[in-house]
PDB file of C-alpha atoms in Angstrom:
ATOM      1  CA  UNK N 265     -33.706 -68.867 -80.874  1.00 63.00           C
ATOM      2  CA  UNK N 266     -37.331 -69.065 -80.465  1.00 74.00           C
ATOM      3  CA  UNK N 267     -39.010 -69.012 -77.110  1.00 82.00           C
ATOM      4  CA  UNK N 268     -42.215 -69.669 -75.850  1.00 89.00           C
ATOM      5  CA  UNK N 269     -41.819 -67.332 -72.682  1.00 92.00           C
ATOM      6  CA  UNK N 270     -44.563 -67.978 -70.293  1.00 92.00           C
ATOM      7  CA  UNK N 271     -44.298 -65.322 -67.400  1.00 94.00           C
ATOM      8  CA  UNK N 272     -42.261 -62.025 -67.864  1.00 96.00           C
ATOM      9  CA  UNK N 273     -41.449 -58.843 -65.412  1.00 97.00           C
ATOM     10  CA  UNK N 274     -39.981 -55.363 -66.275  1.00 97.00           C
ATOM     11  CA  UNK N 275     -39.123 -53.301 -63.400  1.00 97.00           C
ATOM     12  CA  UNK N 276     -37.560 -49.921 -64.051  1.00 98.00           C
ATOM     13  CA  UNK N 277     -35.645 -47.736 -61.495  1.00 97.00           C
ATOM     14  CA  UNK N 278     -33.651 -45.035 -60.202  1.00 97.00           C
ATOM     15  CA  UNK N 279     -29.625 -45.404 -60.607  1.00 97.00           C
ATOM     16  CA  UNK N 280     -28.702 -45.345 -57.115  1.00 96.00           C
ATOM     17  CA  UNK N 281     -26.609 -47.617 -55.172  1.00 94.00           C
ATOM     18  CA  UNK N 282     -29.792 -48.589 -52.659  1.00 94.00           C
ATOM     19  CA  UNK N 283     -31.657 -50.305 -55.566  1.00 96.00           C
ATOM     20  CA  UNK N 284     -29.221 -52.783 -56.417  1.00 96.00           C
ATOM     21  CA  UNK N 285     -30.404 -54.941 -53.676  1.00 95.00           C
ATOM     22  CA  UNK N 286     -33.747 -53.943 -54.427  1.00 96.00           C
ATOM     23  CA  UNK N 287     -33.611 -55.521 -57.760  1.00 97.00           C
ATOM     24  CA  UNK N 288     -31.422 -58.132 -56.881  1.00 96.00           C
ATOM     25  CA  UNK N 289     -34.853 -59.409 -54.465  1.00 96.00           C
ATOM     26  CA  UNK N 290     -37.016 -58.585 -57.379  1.00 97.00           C
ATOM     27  CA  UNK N 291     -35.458 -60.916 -59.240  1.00 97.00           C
ATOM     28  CA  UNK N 292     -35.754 -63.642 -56.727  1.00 96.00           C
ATOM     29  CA  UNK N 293     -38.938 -63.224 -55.898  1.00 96.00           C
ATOM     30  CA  UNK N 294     -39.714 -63.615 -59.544  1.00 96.00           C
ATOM     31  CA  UNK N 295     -38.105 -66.514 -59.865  1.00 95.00           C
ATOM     32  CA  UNK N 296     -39.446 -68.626 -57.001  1.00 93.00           C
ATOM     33  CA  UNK N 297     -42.701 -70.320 -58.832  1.00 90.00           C
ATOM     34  CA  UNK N 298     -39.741 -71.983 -61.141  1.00 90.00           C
ATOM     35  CA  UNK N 299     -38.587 -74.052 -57.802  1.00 90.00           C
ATOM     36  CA  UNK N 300     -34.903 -73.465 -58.302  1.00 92.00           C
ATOM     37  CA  UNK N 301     -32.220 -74.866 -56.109  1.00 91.00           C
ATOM     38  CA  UNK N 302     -30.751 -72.240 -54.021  1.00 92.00           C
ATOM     39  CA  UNK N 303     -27.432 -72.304 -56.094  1.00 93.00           C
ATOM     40  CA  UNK N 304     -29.299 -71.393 -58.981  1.00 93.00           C
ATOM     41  CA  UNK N 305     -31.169 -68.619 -57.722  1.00 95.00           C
ATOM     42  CA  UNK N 306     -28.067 -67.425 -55.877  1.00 95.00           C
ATOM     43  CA  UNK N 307     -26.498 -67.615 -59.357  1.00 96.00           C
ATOM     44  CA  UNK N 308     -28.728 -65.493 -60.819  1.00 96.00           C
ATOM     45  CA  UNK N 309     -29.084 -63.164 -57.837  1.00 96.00           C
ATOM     46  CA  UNK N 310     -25.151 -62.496 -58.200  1.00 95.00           C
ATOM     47  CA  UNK N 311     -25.267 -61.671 -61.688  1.00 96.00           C
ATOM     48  CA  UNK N 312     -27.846 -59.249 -61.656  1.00 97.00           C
ATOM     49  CA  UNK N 313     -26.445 -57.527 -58.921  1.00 95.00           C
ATOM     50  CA  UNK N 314     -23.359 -57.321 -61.167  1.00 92.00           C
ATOM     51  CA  UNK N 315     -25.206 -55.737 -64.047  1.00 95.00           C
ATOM     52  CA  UNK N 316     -27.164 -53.410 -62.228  1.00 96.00           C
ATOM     53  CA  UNK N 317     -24.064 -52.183 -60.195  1.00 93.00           C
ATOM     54  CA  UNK N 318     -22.325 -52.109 -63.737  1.00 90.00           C
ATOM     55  CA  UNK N 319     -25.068 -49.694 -64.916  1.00 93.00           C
ATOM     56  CA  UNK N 320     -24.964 -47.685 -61.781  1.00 93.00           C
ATOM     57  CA  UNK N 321     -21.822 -47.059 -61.613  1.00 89.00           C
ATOM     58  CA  UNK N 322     -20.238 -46.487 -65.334  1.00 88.00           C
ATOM     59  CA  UNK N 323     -23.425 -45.885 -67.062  1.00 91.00           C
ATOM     60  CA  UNK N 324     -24.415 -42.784 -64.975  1.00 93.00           C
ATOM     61  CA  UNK N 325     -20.849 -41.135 -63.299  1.00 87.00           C
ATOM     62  CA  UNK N 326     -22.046 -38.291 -62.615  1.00 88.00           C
ATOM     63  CA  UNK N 327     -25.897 -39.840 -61.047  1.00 86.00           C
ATOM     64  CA  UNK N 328     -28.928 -39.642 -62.036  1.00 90.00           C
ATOM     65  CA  UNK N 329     -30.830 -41.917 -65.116  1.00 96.00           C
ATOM     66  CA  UNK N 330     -32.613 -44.841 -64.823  1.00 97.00           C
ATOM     67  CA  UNK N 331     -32.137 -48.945 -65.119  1.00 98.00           C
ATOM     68  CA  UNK N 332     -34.645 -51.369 -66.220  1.00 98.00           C
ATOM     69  CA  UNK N 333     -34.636 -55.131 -65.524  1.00 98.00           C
ATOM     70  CA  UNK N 334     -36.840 -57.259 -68.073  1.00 98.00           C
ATOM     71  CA  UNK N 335     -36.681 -60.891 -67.254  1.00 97.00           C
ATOM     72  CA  UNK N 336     -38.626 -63.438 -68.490  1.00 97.00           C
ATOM     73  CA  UNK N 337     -38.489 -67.541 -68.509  1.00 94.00           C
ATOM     74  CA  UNK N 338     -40.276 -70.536 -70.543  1.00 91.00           C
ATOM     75  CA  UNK N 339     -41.715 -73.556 -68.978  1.00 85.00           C
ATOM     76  CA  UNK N 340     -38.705 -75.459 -69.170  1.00 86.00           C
ATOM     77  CA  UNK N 341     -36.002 -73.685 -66.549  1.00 89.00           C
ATOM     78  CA  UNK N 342     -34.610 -71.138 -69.477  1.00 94.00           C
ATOM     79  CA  UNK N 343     -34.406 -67.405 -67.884  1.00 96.00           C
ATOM     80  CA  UNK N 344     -33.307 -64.577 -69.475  1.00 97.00           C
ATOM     81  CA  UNK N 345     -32.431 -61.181 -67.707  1.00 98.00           C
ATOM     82  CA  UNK N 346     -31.505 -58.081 -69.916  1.00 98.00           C
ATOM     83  CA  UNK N 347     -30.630 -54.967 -67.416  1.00 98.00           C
ATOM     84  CA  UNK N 348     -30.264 -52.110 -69.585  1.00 98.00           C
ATOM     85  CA  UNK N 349     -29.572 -48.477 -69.207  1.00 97.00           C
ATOM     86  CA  UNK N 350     -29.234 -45.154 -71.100  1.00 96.00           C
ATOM     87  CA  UNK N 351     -25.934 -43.678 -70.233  1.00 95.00           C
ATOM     88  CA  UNK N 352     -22.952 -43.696 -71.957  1.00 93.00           C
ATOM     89  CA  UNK N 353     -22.199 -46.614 -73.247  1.00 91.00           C
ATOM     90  CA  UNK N 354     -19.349 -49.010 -73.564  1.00 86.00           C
ATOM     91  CA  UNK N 355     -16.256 -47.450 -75.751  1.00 79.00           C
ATOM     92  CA  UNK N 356     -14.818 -51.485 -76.603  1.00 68.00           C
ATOM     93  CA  UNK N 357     -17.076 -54.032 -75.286  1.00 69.00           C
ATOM     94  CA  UNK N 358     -14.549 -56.362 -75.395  1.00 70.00           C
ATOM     95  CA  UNK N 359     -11.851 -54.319 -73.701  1.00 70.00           C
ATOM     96  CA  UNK N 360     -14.491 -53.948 -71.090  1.00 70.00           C
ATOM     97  CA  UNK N 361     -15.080 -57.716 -70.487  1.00 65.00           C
ATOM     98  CA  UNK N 362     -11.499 -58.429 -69.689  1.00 66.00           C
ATOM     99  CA  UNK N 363     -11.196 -58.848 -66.359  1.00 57.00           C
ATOM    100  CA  UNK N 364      -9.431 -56.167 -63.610  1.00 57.00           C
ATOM    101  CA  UNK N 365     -10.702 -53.575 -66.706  1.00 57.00           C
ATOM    102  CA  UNK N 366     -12.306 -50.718 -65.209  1.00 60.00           C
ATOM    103  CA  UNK N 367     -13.249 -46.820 -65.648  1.00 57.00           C
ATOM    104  CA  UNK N 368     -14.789 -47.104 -62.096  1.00 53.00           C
ATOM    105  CA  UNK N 369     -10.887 -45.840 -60.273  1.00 51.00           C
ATOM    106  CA  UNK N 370      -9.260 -47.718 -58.030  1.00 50.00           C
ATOM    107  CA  UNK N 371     -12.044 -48.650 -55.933  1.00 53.00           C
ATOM    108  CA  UNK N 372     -13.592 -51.045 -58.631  1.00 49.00           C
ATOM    109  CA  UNK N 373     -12.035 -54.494 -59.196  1.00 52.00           C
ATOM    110  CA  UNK N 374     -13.185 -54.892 -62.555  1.00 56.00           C
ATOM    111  CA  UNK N 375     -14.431 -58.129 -62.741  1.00 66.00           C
ATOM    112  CA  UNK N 376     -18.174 -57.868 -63.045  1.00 74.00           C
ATOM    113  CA  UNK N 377     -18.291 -59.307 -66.497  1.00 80.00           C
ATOM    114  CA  UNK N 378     -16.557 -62.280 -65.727  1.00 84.00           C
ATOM    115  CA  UNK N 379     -18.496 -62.606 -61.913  1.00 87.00           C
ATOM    116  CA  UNK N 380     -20.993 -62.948 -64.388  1.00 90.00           C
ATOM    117  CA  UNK N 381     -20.319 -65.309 -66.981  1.00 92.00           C
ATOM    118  CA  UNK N 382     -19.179 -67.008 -64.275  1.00 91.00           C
ATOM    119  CA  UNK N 383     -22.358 -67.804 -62.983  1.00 95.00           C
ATOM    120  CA  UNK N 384     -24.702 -67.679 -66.449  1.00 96.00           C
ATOM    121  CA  UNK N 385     -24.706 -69.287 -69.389  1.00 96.00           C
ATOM    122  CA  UNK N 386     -24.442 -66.995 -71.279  1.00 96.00           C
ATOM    123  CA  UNK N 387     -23.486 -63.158 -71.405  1.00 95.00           C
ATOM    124  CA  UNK N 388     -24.477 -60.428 -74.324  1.00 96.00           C
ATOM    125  CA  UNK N 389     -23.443 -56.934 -74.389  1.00 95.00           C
ATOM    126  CA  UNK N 390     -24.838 -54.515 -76.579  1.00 96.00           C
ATOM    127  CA  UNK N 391     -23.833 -50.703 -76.504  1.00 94.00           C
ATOM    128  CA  UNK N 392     -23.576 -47.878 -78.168  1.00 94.00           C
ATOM    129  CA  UNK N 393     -21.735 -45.005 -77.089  1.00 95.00           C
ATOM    130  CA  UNK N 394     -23.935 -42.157 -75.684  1.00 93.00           C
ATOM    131  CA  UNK N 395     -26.857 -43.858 -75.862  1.00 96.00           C
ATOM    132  CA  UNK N 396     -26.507 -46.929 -73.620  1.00 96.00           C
ATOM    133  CA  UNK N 397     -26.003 -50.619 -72.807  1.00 96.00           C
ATOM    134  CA  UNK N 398     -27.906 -53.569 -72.299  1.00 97.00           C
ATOM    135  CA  UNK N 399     -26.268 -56.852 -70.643  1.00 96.00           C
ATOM    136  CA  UNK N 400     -28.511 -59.988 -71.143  1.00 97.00           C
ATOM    137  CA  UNK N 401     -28.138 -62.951 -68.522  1.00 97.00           C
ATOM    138  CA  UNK N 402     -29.522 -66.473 -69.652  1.00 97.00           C
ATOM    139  CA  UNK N 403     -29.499 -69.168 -67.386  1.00 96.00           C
ATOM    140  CA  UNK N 404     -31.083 -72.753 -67.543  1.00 94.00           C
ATOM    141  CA  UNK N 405     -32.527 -73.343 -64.064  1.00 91.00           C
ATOM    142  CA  UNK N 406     -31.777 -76.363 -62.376  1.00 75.00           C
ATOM    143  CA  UNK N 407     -35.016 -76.961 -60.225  1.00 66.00           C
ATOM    144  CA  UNK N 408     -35.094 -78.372 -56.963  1.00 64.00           C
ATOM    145  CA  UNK N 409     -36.839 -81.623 -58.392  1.00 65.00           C
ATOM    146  CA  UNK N 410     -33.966 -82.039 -60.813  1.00 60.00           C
ATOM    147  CA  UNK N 411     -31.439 -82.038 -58.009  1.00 53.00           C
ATOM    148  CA  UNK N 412     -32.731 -84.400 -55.409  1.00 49.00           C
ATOM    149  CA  UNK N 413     -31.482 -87.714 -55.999  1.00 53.00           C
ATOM    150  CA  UNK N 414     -34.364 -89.982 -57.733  1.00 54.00           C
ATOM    151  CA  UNK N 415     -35.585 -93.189 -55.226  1.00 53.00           C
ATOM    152  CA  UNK N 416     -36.449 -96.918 -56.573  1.00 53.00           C
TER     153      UNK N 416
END
């Protein structure tokens, strides 16, 4: 697929728990010159929170490294959202999309992959054992334009 983006952001952070909401707002606030309905942009809120807690916790058990949140949209309502990290990887990506799957311990639910398709439309995973993992959000915005009913 081709795409004219027209505005992008990267933001790159530390792996702790405290930026999750941190990039969760970045996101937002990134969003906001699109106009999308607050469903939308709690949509996308939700997933990224899901990916970057995904990175925080199973990329980096034992702390430290870094996350980086690229997101970038076209004139038209598409958004795209890669969060990607260098830890260790995913083993079986597709083990690790099933949901209740987890190598977080009993205190993870194991559903962030499917919180997240749940909410996008679409989900990629790319990883590569030791070196990292990238999960890639896209999303067609429905603006707030689009969802007010149209007068005669």
């Amino acid at each position: 697929m081709n795409v004219n983006w027209i505005n992008e952001m990267r933001l790159d952070f530390a792996a702790l728990p405290e930026n999750e909401a941190f990039a969760r707002l970045a996101v937002s606030g990134f969003l906001l010159p699109l106009d999308p309905t607050m469903e939308a942009l709690a949509d996308v809120k939700t997933a990224v929170s899901e990916a970057v807690t995904n990175a925080i916790v199973h990329a980096y058990p034992k702390g430290g490294g870094q996350v980086r949140v690229h997101g970038r949209y076209d004139g038209e309502g598409l958004v795209r959202i890669d969060v990607t990290d260098t830890g260790r990887g995913i083993e079986d990506v597709a083990q690790a999309r099933q949901p209740f799957y987890t190598t977080g311990g009993e205190e993870r639910s194991g559903m962030g992959f499917t919180v997240m398709e749940s909410f996008m439309d679409a989900v990629e995973v790319k990883s590569a054992v030791g070196r990292g993992t990238t999960v890639r959000l896209t999303k067609r915005l429905r603006t707030r334009d689009e969802a007010l009913p149209r007068r005669a």
